[in-house]
Amino acid sequence: MKHIALLLVVLLCACSTSKTKGTITAEMAYEGVNNYCHETYYGNVADTDSVTMYLTMGEETETEYQVVFRSYTGALVNFYVDKKSGTTRMEEYVPALDIKNDAGTIDLHDYLGKENGD
């Protein structure tokens, strides 16, 4: 009986851990993208001039969050965060030239729990 109880506890913990890693909230999406932007675009978005460079939440669908980074150049990087997996695809858009480019993907989990990209 002890073995069955122990097995049940192990299974519950395993399911709980994988579920936690895969489930992304809007706050987690923002935090992960903010940390990524800090590492990639040289500085914390919150510490810059909010008129020329900022991060904001975009639209939300059943499957993903959109987080938008605006560069000081006016270019936009749209981050589409999958709510279940954390896989995040990026799309760059330069409004002045009307150019859109696929910018790759990241795993949002790699950028969670960091202090401003550290």
Coordinates of N, CA and C in Angstrom, one line a residue:
M1 N 0.8 -1.2 0.0 CA 0.0 0.0 0.0 C 0.9 1.3 0.0
K2 N 2.0 1.2 0.7 CA 2.9 2.4 0.8 C 3.4 2.7 -0.6
H3 N 3.7 1.6 -1.3 CA 4.3 1.8 -2.7 C 3.3 2.4 -3.6
I4 N 2.1 2.1 -3.5 CA 1.0 2.7 -4.4 C 0.9 4.1 -4.0
A5 N 0.9 4.5 -2.8 CA 0.8 5.9 -2.3 C 2.0 6.7 -2.8
L6 N 3.1 6.1 -2.7 CA 4.4 6.8 -3.2 C 4.3 7.0 -4.7
L7 N 3.9 6.0 -5.4 CA 3.8 6.1 -6.9 C 2.8 7.2 -7.2
L8 N 1.7 7.2 -6.6 CA 0.7 8.2 -6.8 C 1.2 9.7 -6.6
V9 N 2.0 9.9 -5.5 CA 2.6 11.2 -5.2 C 3.6 11.5 -6.3
V10 N 4.4 10.6 -6.7 CA 5.4 10.9 -7.8 C 4.7 11.3 -9.1
L11 N 3.6 10.5 -9.4 CA 2.9 10.8 -10.7 C 2.2 12.2 -10.6
L12 N 1.6 12.5 -9.5 CA 1.0 13.9 -9.3 C 2.0 15.0 -9.4
C13 N 3.2 14.8 -8.8 CA 4.2 15.8 -8.9 C 4.7 16.0 -10.3
A14 N 4.9 14.9 -11.0 CA 5.4 15.0 -12.4 C 4.4 15.7 -13.3
C15 N 3.1 15.4 -13.1 CA 2.1 16.0 -13.9 C 2.0 17.5 -13.6
S16 N 2.1 17.8 -12.3 CA 2.1 19.2 -11.9 C 3.3 20.0 -12.4
T17 N 4.5 19.4 -12.4 CA 5.6 20.1 -12.9 C 5.5 20.4 -14.4
S18 N 5.2 19.4 -15.2 CA 5.1 19.7 -16.6 C 4.0 20.7 -17.0
K19 N 2.9 20.6 -16.2 CA 1.8 21.5 -16.5 C 2.2 23.0 -16.1
T20 N 3.0 23.2 -15.0 CA 3.4 24.5 -14.7 C 4.4 25.1 -15.7
K21 N 5.3 24.3 -16.2 CA 6.2 24.8 -17.2 C 5.5 25.2 -18.5
G22 N 4.5 24.5 -18.9 CA 3.9 24.7 -20.1 C 2.8 25.8 -20.1
T23 N 2.3 26.2 -19.0 CA 1.2 27.2 -18.9 C 1.8 28.6 -18.8
I24 N 1.5 29.4 -19.7 CA 2.0 30.8 -19.7 C 0.8 31.8 -19.4
T25 N 1.1 32.7 -18.5 CA 0.1 33.7 -18.2 C 0.5 35.0 -18.9
A26 N -0.4 36.0 -19.0 CA 0.0 37.2 -19.6 C 1.1 37.9 -19.0
E27 N 1.2 37.8 -17.6 CA 2.3 38.4 -16.9 C 3.6 37.8 -17.2
M28 N 3.6 36.4 -17.4 CA 4.8 35.7 -17.7 C 5.3 36.1 -19.1
A29 N 4.3 36.2 -20.1 CA 4.6 36.6 -21.4 C 5.3 38.0 -21.5
Y30 N 4.8 38.9 -20.7 CA 5.4 40.2 -20.7 C 6.8 40.2 -20.0
E31 N 6.9 39.5 -18.9 CA 8.2 39.4 -18.2 C 9.3 38.7 -19.1
G32 N 8.9 37.6 -19.7 CA 9.9 36.9 -20.6 C 10.3 37.8 -21.8
V33 N 9.4 38.4 -22.4 CA 9.7 39.3 -23.6 C 10.5 40.5 -23.1
N34 N 10.2 41.1 -22.0 CA 11.0 42.2 -21.4 C 12.4 41.8 -21.2
N35 N 12.6 40.6 -20.6 CA 14.0 40.1 -20.3 C 14.7 39.9 -21.6
Y36 N 14.0 39.3 -22.6 CA 14.6 39.1 -23.9 C 15.1 40.4 -24.5
C37 N 14.2 41.4 -24.5 CA 14.5 42.7 -25.1 C 15.6 43.3 -24.4
H38 N 15.7 43.2 -23.1 CA 16.8 43.7 -22.3 C 18.1 43.2 -22.8
E39 N 18.2 41.9 -23.0 CA 19.4 41.2 -23.4 C 19.7 41.5 -24.9
T40 N 18.7 41.6 -25.7 CA 18.9 41.8 -27.2 C 19.1 43.2 -27.6
Y41 N 18.3 44.1 -27.0 CA 18.3 45.5 -27.5 C 19.0 46.5 -26.6
Y42 N 19.9 46.0 -25.8 CA 20.8 46.8 -25.0 C 20.2 47.7 -24.0
G43 N 19.5 47.1 -23.1 CA 19.0 47.9 -22.0 C 17.6 47.6 -21.6
N44 N 17.2 47.9 -20.4 CA 15.9 47.6 -19.9 C 14.9 48.5 -20.6
V45 N 13.9 48.0 -21.2 CA 12.9 48.8 -21.8 C 12.3 49.8 -20.9
A46 N 12.1 49.4 -19.6 CA 11.5 50.3 -18.6 C 12.4 51.5 -18.3
D47 N 13.7 51.4 -18.5 CA 14.6 52.4 -18.1 C 14.9 53.4 -19.3
T48 N 14.2 53.3 -20.4 CA 14.4 54.1 -21.5 C 13.3 55.1 -21.7
D49 N 13.5 56.0 -22.6 CA 12.5 57.0 -23.0 C 11.2 56.3 -23.5
S50 N 10.2 56.3 -22.7 CA 9.0 55.6 -23.1 C 8.3 56.0 -24.3
V51 N 8.6 57.2 -24.9 CA 8.0 57.7 -26.1 C 8.6 57.0 -27.3
T52 N 10.0 56.8 -27.3 CA 10.6 56.2 -28.4 C 10.9 54.7 -28.3
M53 N 10.9 54.2 -27.1 CA 11.2 52.7 -27.0 C 10.3 52.2 -25.8
Y54 N 9.5 51.2 -26.1 CA 8.6 50.7 -25.1 C 8.1 49.3 -25.4
L55 N 7.5 48.6 -24.4 CA 7.0 47.3 -24.6 C 5.6 47.4 -24.1
T56 N 4.7 46.7 -24.8 CA 3.2 46.8 -24.5 C 2.6 45.4 -24.8
M57 N 1.5 45.1 -24.2 CA 0.7 43.9 -24.5 C -0.1 44.2 -25.7
G58 N -0.2 43.3 -26.6 CA -1.1 43.4 -27.8 C -2.3 42.6 -27.6
E59 N -2.8 42.0 -28.7 CA -4.0 41.2 -28.7 C -3.7 39.9 -28.1
E60 N -4.8 39.3 -27.5 CA -4.8 38.0 -27.0 C -5.8 37.1 -27.7
T61 N -5.4 35.9 -28.1 CA -6.3 34.9 -28.7 C -6.4 33.8 -27.7
E62 N -7.1 32.7 -28.1 CA -7.3 31.5 -27.3 C -6.0 30.8 -27.1
T63 N -5.1 31.0 -28.1 CA -3.8 30.2 -28.1 C -2.5 31.0 -27.8
E64 N -2.6 32.3 -27.9 CA -1.4 33.1 -27.8 C -1.6 34.5 -27.3
Y65 N -0.5 35.0 -26.7 CA -0.4 36.5 -26.4 C 0.5 37.2 -27.4
Q66 N 0.1 38.4 -27.6 CA 1.0 39.2 -28.5 C 1.6 40.3 -27.5
V67 N 3.0 40.4 -27.6 CA 3.7 41.5 -26.9 C 4.4 42.2 -27.9
V68 N 4.3 43.6 -27.9 CA 4.9 44.4 -28.9 C 6.0 45.3 -28.4
F69 N 7.2 45.2 -29.0 CA 8.4 46.0 -28.6 C 8.5 47.1 -29.7
R70 N 8.6 48.3 -29.3 CA 8.9 49.4 -30.3 C 10.3 49.9 -30.0
S71 N 11.1 49.9 -31.1 CA 12.4 50.4 -31.0 C 12.5 51.9 -31.1
Y72 N 13.6 52.4 -30.7 CA 13.8 53.9 -30.9 C 13.8 54.3 -32.3
T73 N 14.0 53.3 -33.3 CA 14.0 53.6 -34.7 C 12.6 53.7 -35.3
G74 N 11.6 53.2 -34.5 CA 10.2 53.1 -34.9 C 9.8 51.8 -35.4
A75 N 10.8 50.9 -35.5 CA 10.5 49.5 -35.9 C 9.8 48.8 -34.8
L76 N 8.9 47.8 -35.1 CA 8.1 47.1 -34.2 C 8.6 45.6 -34.3
V77 N 8.7 45.0 -33.1 CA 8.9 43.5 -33.1 C 7.7 42.9 -32.3
N78 N 6.9 42.1 -33.1 CA 5.8 41.5 -32.5 C 6.2 40.1 -32.0
F79 N 5.9 39.8 -30.7 CA 6.2 38.5 -30.1 C 4.9 37.8 -29.9
Y80 N 4.8 36.6 -30.5 CA 3.5 35.8 -30.4 C 3.9 34.6 -29.5
V81 N 3.4 34.7 -28.2 CA 3.7 33.7 -27.2 C 2.7 32.6 -27.1
D82 N 3.0 31.4 -27.4 CA 2.1 30.3 -27.3 C 1.8 30.0 -25.8
K83 N 0.5 30.0 -25.5 CA 0.1 29.9 -24.1 C 0.5 28.6 -23.4
K84 N 0.5 27.5 -24.2 CA 0.7 26.2 -23.7 C 2.2 25.9 -23.6
S85 N 3.0 26.2 -24.6 CA 4.4 25.7 -24.7 C 5.4 26.8 -24.3
G86 N 5.0 28.1 -24.5 CA 6.0 29.1 -24.3 C 6.8 29.4 -25.5
T87 N 6.7 28.7 -26.6 CA 7.4 28.9 -27.9 C 6.9 30.3 -28.4
T88 N 7.8 31.1 -28.7 CA 7.5 32.5 -29.1 C 8.1 32.8 -30.5
R89 N 7.2 33.1 -31.4 CA 7.7 33.5 -32.7 C 7.7 35.0 -32.8
M90 N 8.7 35.5 -33.5 CA 8.9 37.0 -33.6 C 8.8 37.4 -35.1
E91 N 8.2 38.6 -35.2 CA 8.0 39.2 -36.5 C 8.4 40.7 -36.4
E92 N 9.3 41.1 -37.2 CA 9.8 42.5 -37.3 C 8.9 43.2 -38.3
Y93 N 8.6 44.5 -38.0 CA 7.8 45.3 -38.9 C 8.4 46.7 -38.9
V94 N 8.7 47.2 -40.1 CA 9.2 48.6 -40.2 C 8.1 49.4 -40.9
P95 N 7.3 50.2 -40.2 CA 6.2 50.9 -40.7 C 6.6 51.9 -41.8
A96 N 7.7 52.6 -41.7 CA 8.2 53.6 -42.6 C 8.4 53.0 -44.0
L97 N 8.9 51.7 -44.0 CA 9.2 51.0 -45.3 C 8.1 49.9 -45.7
D98 N 7.2 49.7 -44.8 CA 6.1 48.7 -44.9 C 6.8 47.3 -45.2
I99 N 7.8 47.0 -44.4 CA 8.5 45.7 -44.5 C 8.2 44.8 -43.3
K100 N 7.8 43.6 -43.5 CA 7.7 42.6 -42.5 C 8.7 41.5 -42.7
N101 N 9.3 41.0 -41.6 CA 10.3 39.9 -41.7 C 10.0 39.0 -40.5
D102 N 10.1 37.7 -40.8 CA 10.1 36.7 -39.8 C 11.5 36.8 -39.0
A103 N 11.4 36.9 -37.7 CA 12.7 37.1 -36.9 C 13.0 35.9 -36.1
G104 N 12.4 34.7 -36.4 CA 12.8 33.5 -35.6 C 11.9 33.2 -34.5
T105 N 12.4 32.3 -33.6 CA 11.6 31.9 -32.4 C 12.5 31.8 -31.2
I106 N 11.9 31.9 -30.1 CA 12.6 31.7 -28.8 C 11.7 30.9 -27.9
D107 N 12.3 30.3 -26.9 CA 11.6 29.6 -25.8 C 11.4 30.6 -24.7
L108 N 10.2 31.0 -24.4 CA 10.0 32.1 -23.4 C 10.5 31.6 -22.0
H109 N 10.5 30.3 -21.8 CA 11.0 29.8 -20.5 C 12.4 30.1 -20.2
D110 N 13.2 30.3 -21.3 CA 14.6 30.7 -21.1 C 14.8 32.1 -20.6
Y111 N 13.8 32.9 -20.6 CA 13.9 34.3 -20.2 C 13.0 34.6 -19.0
L112 N 12.4 33.6 -18.4 CA 11.6 33.8 -17.2 C 12.4 33.7 -15.9
G113 N 12.1 34.5 -14.9 CA 12.8 34.4 -13.7 C 14.2 35.1 -13.6
K114 N 14.4 35.8 -14.7 CA 15.7 36.6 -14.7 C 15.4 38.0 -14.3
E115 N 16.4 38.6 -13.7 CA 16.3 40.0 -13.4 C 16.8 40.9 -14.5
N116 N 15.8 41.4 -15.3 CA 16.2 42.3 -16.4 C 17.2 41.7 -17.3
G117 N 17.1 40.4 -17.7 CA 18.0 39.8 -18.6 C 19.2 39.2 -18.0
D118 N 19.4 39.3 -16.7 CA 20.6 38.7 -16.1 C 20.7 37.2 -16.2

